[in-house]
Coordinates of C-alpha atoms in Angstrom, one line a residue:
X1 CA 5.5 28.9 -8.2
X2 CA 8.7 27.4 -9.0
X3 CA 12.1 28.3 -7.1
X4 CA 14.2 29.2 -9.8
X5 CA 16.3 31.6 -8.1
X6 CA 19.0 28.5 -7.8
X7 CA 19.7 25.1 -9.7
X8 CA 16.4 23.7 -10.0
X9 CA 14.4 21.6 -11.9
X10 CA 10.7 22.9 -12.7
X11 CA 7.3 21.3 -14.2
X12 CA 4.8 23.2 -15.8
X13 CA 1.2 22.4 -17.5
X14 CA 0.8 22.3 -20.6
X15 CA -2.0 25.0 -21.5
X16 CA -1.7 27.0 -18.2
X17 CA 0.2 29.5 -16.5
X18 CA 3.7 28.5 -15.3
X19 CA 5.9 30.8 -12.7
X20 CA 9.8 31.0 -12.0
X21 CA 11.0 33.0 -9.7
X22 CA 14.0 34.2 -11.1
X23 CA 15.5 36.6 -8.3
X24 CA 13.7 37.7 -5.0
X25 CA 14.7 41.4 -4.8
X26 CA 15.4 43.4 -8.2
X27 CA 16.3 46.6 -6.5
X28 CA 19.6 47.7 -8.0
X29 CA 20.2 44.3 -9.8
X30 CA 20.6 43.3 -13.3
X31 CA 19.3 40.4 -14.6
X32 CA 19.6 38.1 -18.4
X33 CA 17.4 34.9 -19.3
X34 CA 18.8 32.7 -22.0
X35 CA 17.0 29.7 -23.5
X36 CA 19.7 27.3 -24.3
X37 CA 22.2 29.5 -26.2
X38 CA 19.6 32.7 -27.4
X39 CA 19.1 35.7 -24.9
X40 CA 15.5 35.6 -24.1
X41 CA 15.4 39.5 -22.3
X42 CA 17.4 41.8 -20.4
X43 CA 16.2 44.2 -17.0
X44 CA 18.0 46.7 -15.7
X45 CA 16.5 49.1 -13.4
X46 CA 12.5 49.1 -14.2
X47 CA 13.0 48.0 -17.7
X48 CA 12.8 44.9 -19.3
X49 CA 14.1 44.6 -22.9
X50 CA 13.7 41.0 -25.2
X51 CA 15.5 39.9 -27.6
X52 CA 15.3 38.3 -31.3
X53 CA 12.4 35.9 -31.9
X54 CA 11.0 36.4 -28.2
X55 CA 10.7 40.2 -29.1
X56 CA 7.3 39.0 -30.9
X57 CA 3.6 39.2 -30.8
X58 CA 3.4 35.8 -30.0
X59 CA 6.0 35.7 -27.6
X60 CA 5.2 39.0 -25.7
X61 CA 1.2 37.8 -25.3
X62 CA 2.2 35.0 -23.3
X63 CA 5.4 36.0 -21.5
X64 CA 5.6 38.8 -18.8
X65 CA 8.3 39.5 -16.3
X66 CA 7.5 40.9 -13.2
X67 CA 10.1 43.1 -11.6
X68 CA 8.0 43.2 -8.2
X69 CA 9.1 39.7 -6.9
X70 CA 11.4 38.9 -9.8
X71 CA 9.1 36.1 -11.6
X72 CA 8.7 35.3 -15.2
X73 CA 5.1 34.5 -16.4
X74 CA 4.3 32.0 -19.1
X75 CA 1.1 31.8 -19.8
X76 CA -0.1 29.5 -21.6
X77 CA 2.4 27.2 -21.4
X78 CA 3.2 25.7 -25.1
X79 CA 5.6 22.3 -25.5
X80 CA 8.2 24.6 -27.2
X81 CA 8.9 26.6 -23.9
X82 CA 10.3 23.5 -22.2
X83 CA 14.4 23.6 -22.1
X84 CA 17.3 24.8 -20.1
X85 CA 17.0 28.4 -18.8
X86 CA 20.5 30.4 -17.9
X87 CA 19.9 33.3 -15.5
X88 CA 23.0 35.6 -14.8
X89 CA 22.4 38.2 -12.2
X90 CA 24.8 41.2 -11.5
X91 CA 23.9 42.1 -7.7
X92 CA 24.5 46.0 -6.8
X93 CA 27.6 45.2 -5.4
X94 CA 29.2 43.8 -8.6
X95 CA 28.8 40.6 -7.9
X96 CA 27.5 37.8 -10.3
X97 CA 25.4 35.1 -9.7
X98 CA 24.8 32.0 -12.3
X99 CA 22.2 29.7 -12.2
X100 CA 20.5 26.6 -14.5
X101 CA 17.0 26.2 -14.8
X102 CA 15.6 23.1 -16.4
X103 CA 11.7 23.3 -17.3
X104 CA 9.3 20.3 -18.3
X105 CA 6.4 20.9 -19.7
X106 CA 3.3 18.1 -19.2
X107 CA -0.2 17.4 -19.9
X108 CA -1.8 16.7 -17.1
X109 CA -3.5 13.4 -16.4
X110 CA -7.0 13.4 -17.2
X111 CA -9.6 10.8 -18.0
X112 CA -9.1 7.8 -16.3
X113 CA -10.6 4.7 -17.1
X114 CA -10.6 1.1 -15.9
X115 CA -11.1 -2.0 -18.1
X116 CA -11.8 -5.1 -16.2
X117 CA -12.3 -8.9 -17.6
X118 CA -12.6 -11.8 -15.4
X119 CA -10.7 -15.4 -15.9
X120 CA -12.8 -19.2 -15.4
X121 CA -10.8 -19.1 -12.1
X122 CA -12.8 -15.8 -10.5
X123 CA -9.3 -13.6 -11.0
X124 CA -9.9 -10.0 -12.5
X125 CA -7.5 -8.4 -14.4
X126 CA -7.6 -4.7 -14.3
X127 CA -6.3 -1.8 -16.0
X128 CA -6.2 1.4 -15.5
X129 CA -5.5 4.2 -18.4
X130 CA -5.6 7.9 -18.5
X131 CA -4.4 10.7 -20.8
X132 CA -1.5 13.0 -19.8
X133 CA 1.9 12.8 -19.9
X134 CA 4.6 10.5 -17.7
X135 CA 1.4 8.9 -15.9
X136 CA 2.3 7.1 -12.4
X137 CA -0.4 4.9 -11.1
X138 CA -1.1 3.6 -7.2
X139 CA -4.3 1.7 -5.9
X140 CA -6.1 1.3 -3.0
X141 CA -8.7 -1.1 -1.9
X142 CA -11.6 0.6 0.2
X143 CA -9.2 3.6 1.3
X144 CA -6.0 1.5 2.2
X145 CA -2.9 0.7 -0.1
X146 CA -3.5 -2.5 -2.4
X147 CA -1.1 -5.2 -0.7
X148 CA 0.2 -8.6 -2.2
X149 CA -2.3 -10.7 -0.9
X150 CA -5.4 -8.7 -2.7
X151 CA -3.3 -8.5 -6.1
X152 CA -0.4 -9.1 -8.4
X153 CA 0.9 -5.7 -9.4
X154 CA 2.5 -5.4 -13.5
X155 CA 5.9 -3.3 -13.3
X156 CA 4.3 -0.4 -14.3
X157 CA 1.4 -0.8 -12.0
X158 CA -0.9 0.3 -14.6
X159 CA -2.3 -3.3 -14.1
X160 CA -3.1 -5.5 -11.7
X161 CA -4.2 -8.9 -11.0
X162 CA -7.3 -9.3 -8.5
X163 CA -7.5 -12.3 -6.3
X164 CA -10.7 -13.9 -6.6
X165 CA -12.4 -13.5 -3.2
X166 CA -11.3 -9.9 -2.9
X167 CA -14.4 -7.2 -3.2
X168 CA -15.2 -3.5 -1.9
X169 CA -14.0 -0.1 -3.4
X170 CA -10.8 -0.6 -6.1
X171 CA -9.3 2.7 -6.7
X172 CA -6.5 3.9 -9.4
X173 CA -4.9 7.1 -8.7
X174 CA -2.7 8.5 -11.2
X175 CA -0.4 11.7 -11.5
X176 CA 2.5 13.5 -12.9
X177 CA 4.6 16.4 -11.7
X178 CA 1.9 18.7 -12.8
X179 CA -1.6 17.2 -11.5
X180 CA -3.6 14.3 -10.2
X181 CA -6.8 12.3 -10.4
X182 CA -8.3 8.9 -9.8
X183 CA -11.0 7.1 -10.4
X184 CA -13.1 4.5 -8.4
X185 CA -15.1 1.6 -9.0
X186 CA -16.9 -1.5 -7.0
X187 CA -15.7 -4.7 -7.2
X188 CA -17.4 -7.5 -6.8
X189 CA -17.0 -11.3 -7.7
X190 CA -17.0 -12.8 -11.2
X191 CA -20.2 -13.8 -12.6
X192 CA -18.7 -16.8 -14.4
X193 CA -16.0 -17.3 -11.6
X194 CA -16.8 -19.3 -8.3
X195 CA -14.9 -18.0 -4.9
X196 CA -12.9 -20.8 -3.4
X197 CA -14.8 -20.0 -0.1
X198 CA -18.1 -20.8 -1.8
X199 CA -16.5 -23.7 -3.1
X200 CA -16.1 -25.1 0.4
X201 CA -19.0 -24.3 1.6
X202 CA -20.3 -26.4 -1.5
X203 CA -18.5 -29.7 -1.2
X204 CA -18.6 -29.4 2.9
X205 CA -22.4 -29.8 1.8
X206 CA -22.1 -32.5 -0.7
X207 CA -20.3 -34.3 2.3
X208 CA -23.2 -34.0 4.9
X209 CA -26.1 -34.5 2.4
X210 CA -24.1 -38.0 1.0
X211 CA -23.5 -38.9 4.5
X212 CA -27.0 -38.8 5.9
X213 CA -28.2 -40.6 3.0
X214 CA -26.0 -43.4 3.2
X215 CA -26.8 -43.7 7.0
X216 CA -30.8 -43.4 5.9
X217 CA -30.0 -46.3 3.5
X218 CA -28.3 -48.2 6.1
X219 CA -31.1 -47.8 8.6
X220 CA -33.7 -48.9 5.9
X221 CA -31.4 -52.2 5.4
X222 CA -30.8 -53.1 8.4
X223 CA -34.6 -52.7 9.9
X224 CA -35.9 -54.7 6.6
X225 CA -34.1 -57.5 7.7
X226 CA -34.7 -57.7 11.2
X227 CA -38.4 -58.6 10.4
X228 CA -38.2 -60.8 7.6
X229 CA -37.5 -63.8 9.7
X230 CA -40.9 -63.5 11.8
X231 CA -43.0 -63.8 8.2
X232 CA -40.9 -66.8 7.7
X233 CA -42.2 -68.6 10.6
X234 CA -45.5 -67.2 9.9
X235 CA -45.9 -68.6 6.4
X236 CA -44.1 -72.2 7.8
X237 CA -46.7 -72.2 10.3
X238 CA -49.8 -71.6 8.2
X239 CA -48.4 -74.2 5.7
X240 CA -48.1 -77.0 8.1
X241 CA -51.3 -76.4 9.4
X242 CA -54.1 -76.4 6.7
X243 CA -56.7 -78.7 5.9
X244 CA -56.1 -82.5 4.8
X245 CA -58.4 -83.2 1.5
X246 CA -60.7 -85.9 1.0
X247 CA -58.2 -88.0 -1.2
X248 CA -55.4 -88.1 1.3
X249 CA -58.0 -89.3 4.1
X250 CA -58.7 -92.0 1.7
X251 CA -55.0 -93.2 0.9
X252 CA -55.0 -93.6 4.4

C-alpha cells in the first residue's frame, strides 16, 4: 500500500497488483485523478465515473477504485501506468486539497547468477547478475558484510575482487524498490592458484629439509676425515715391515 494521500513518491511491480491510497475517509468528499494532463475518473458520493481512454475494457479490467478506504487498484500493473498522478479533493466543508503522486513501475529482480574465474595469483573475480529493473547489489561473506580486506568492490558492486586466502559462504543480495533476492555459493581456493599461506608453509619447509642435509653432509665430512689418518699409519707400518727377498740378502 502506498501513501498517496500527500506528495509521495510510489513503486509498483510490474505484472502485479499496485495500491494508492488516495484519501482516507470519502464520506461527503469529492475526489479527481489525472494522469499527467488527462482526467482519469471522477467520485462523488458512491459513484465513480472515468473518463476518455480510461473509460475502456482494458482500462476498467484492471483498474478499480474503492470508495471504502479511498484506494485505487491497478492490477496488473503495465509499464504504461507509470507517471505523475494529480489528485484534487474537495472536503465537505469546501475546502480543497492538491496533491502529486509520482509512480514507478519495476520488474522485480529475479534470477541471480554468479560467474566466477580465478587469476595465476589465487584472486577470484566475481560477478553477480540478475534480471529486474534498477538492480542494487550487497554481499556478505558467511552472514557478515563483505569488508576491504576480503575483497575489492567495482562501483557498482555488481563485482568484486576475492582475496586469495579468503573461503566460506559468498553471498550476493540484490533488490529494487519493488523486491529482493540473493543467491549463495561456496567459495573455496583456486585450483590453479596457490594461497600465500601455503606458500610459506612450503619454503619454511624447503629451509628445514636444505638445512639438515647440509648439516648430514657436514657430519659425513668431517667423521671421514678423522679416520683416514689411522689407515695411513697402518699401511706405513705394514710397508716397512715385510719380508727382505733372497736378492737383497745377497747384495748384502
Amino acid at each position: 500500500m502506498c501513501d498517496a494521500t500527500q506528495d509521495a513518491a510510489c513503486y509498483g511491480a510490474l505484472g502485479g497488483p499496485v495500491y494508492l491510497q488516495l484519501m482516507r475517509n470519502t464520506r461527503g468528499h469529492k475526489l479527481s485523478l489525472y494522469y499527467n494532463s488527462a482526467h482519469v475518473f471522477k467520485f462523488k458520493r458512491t459513484k465513480s465515473v472515468f473518463y476518455e481512454e480510461f473509460n475502456t475494457t482494458s482500462v476498467l479490467q484492471r483498474w478499480q477504485f474503492v470508495p471504502d478506504n479511498g484506494t485505487m487498484i491497478i492490477n496488473p500493473a503495465e509499464r504504461r501506468d507509470a507517471g505523475t498522478y494529480r489528485v484534487q479533493i474537495t472536503e465537505s466543508t469546501g475546502r480543497g486539497v492538491k496533491h502529486t503522486v509520482q509512480l514507478t513501475i519495476e520488474a522485480p529482480v529475479s534470477s541471480v547468477d554468479l560467474s566466477i574465474s580465478s587469476s595465476a595469483n589465487g584472486e577470484r573475480s566475481v560477478r553477480c547478475s540478475s534480471t529486474g529493473d534498477s538492480p542494487q547489489y550487497s554481499w556478505s561473506l558467511d552472514g557478515r558484510p563483505l569488508g576491504e580486506a576480503d575483497a575489492d568492490l567495482s562501483s557498482d558492486n555488481q563485482t568484486i575482487l576475492l582475496r586469495g586466502d579468503v573461503t566460506g559462504q559468498l553471498t550476493c543480495s540484490v533488490r529494487n524498490h519493488v523486491s529482493s533476492t540473493h543467491t549463495t555459493r561456496l567459495m573455496d581456493l583456486c585450483s590453479g592458484g596457490i594461497s600465500p599461506v601455503f606458500i610459506s608453509v612450503w619454503l619454511a619447509e624447503i629451509i628445514i629439509l636444505t638445512s639438515l642435509l647440509v648439516g648430514g653432509y657436514y657430519l659425513y665430512i668431517r667423521n671421514r676425515t678423522s679416520h683416514t689418518p689411522d689407515q695411513d699409519v697402518e699401511l706405513t707400518l705394514t710397508s716397512t715391515s715385510r719380508r727382505r727377498t733372497p736378492e737383497e740378502v745377497q747384495m748384502q
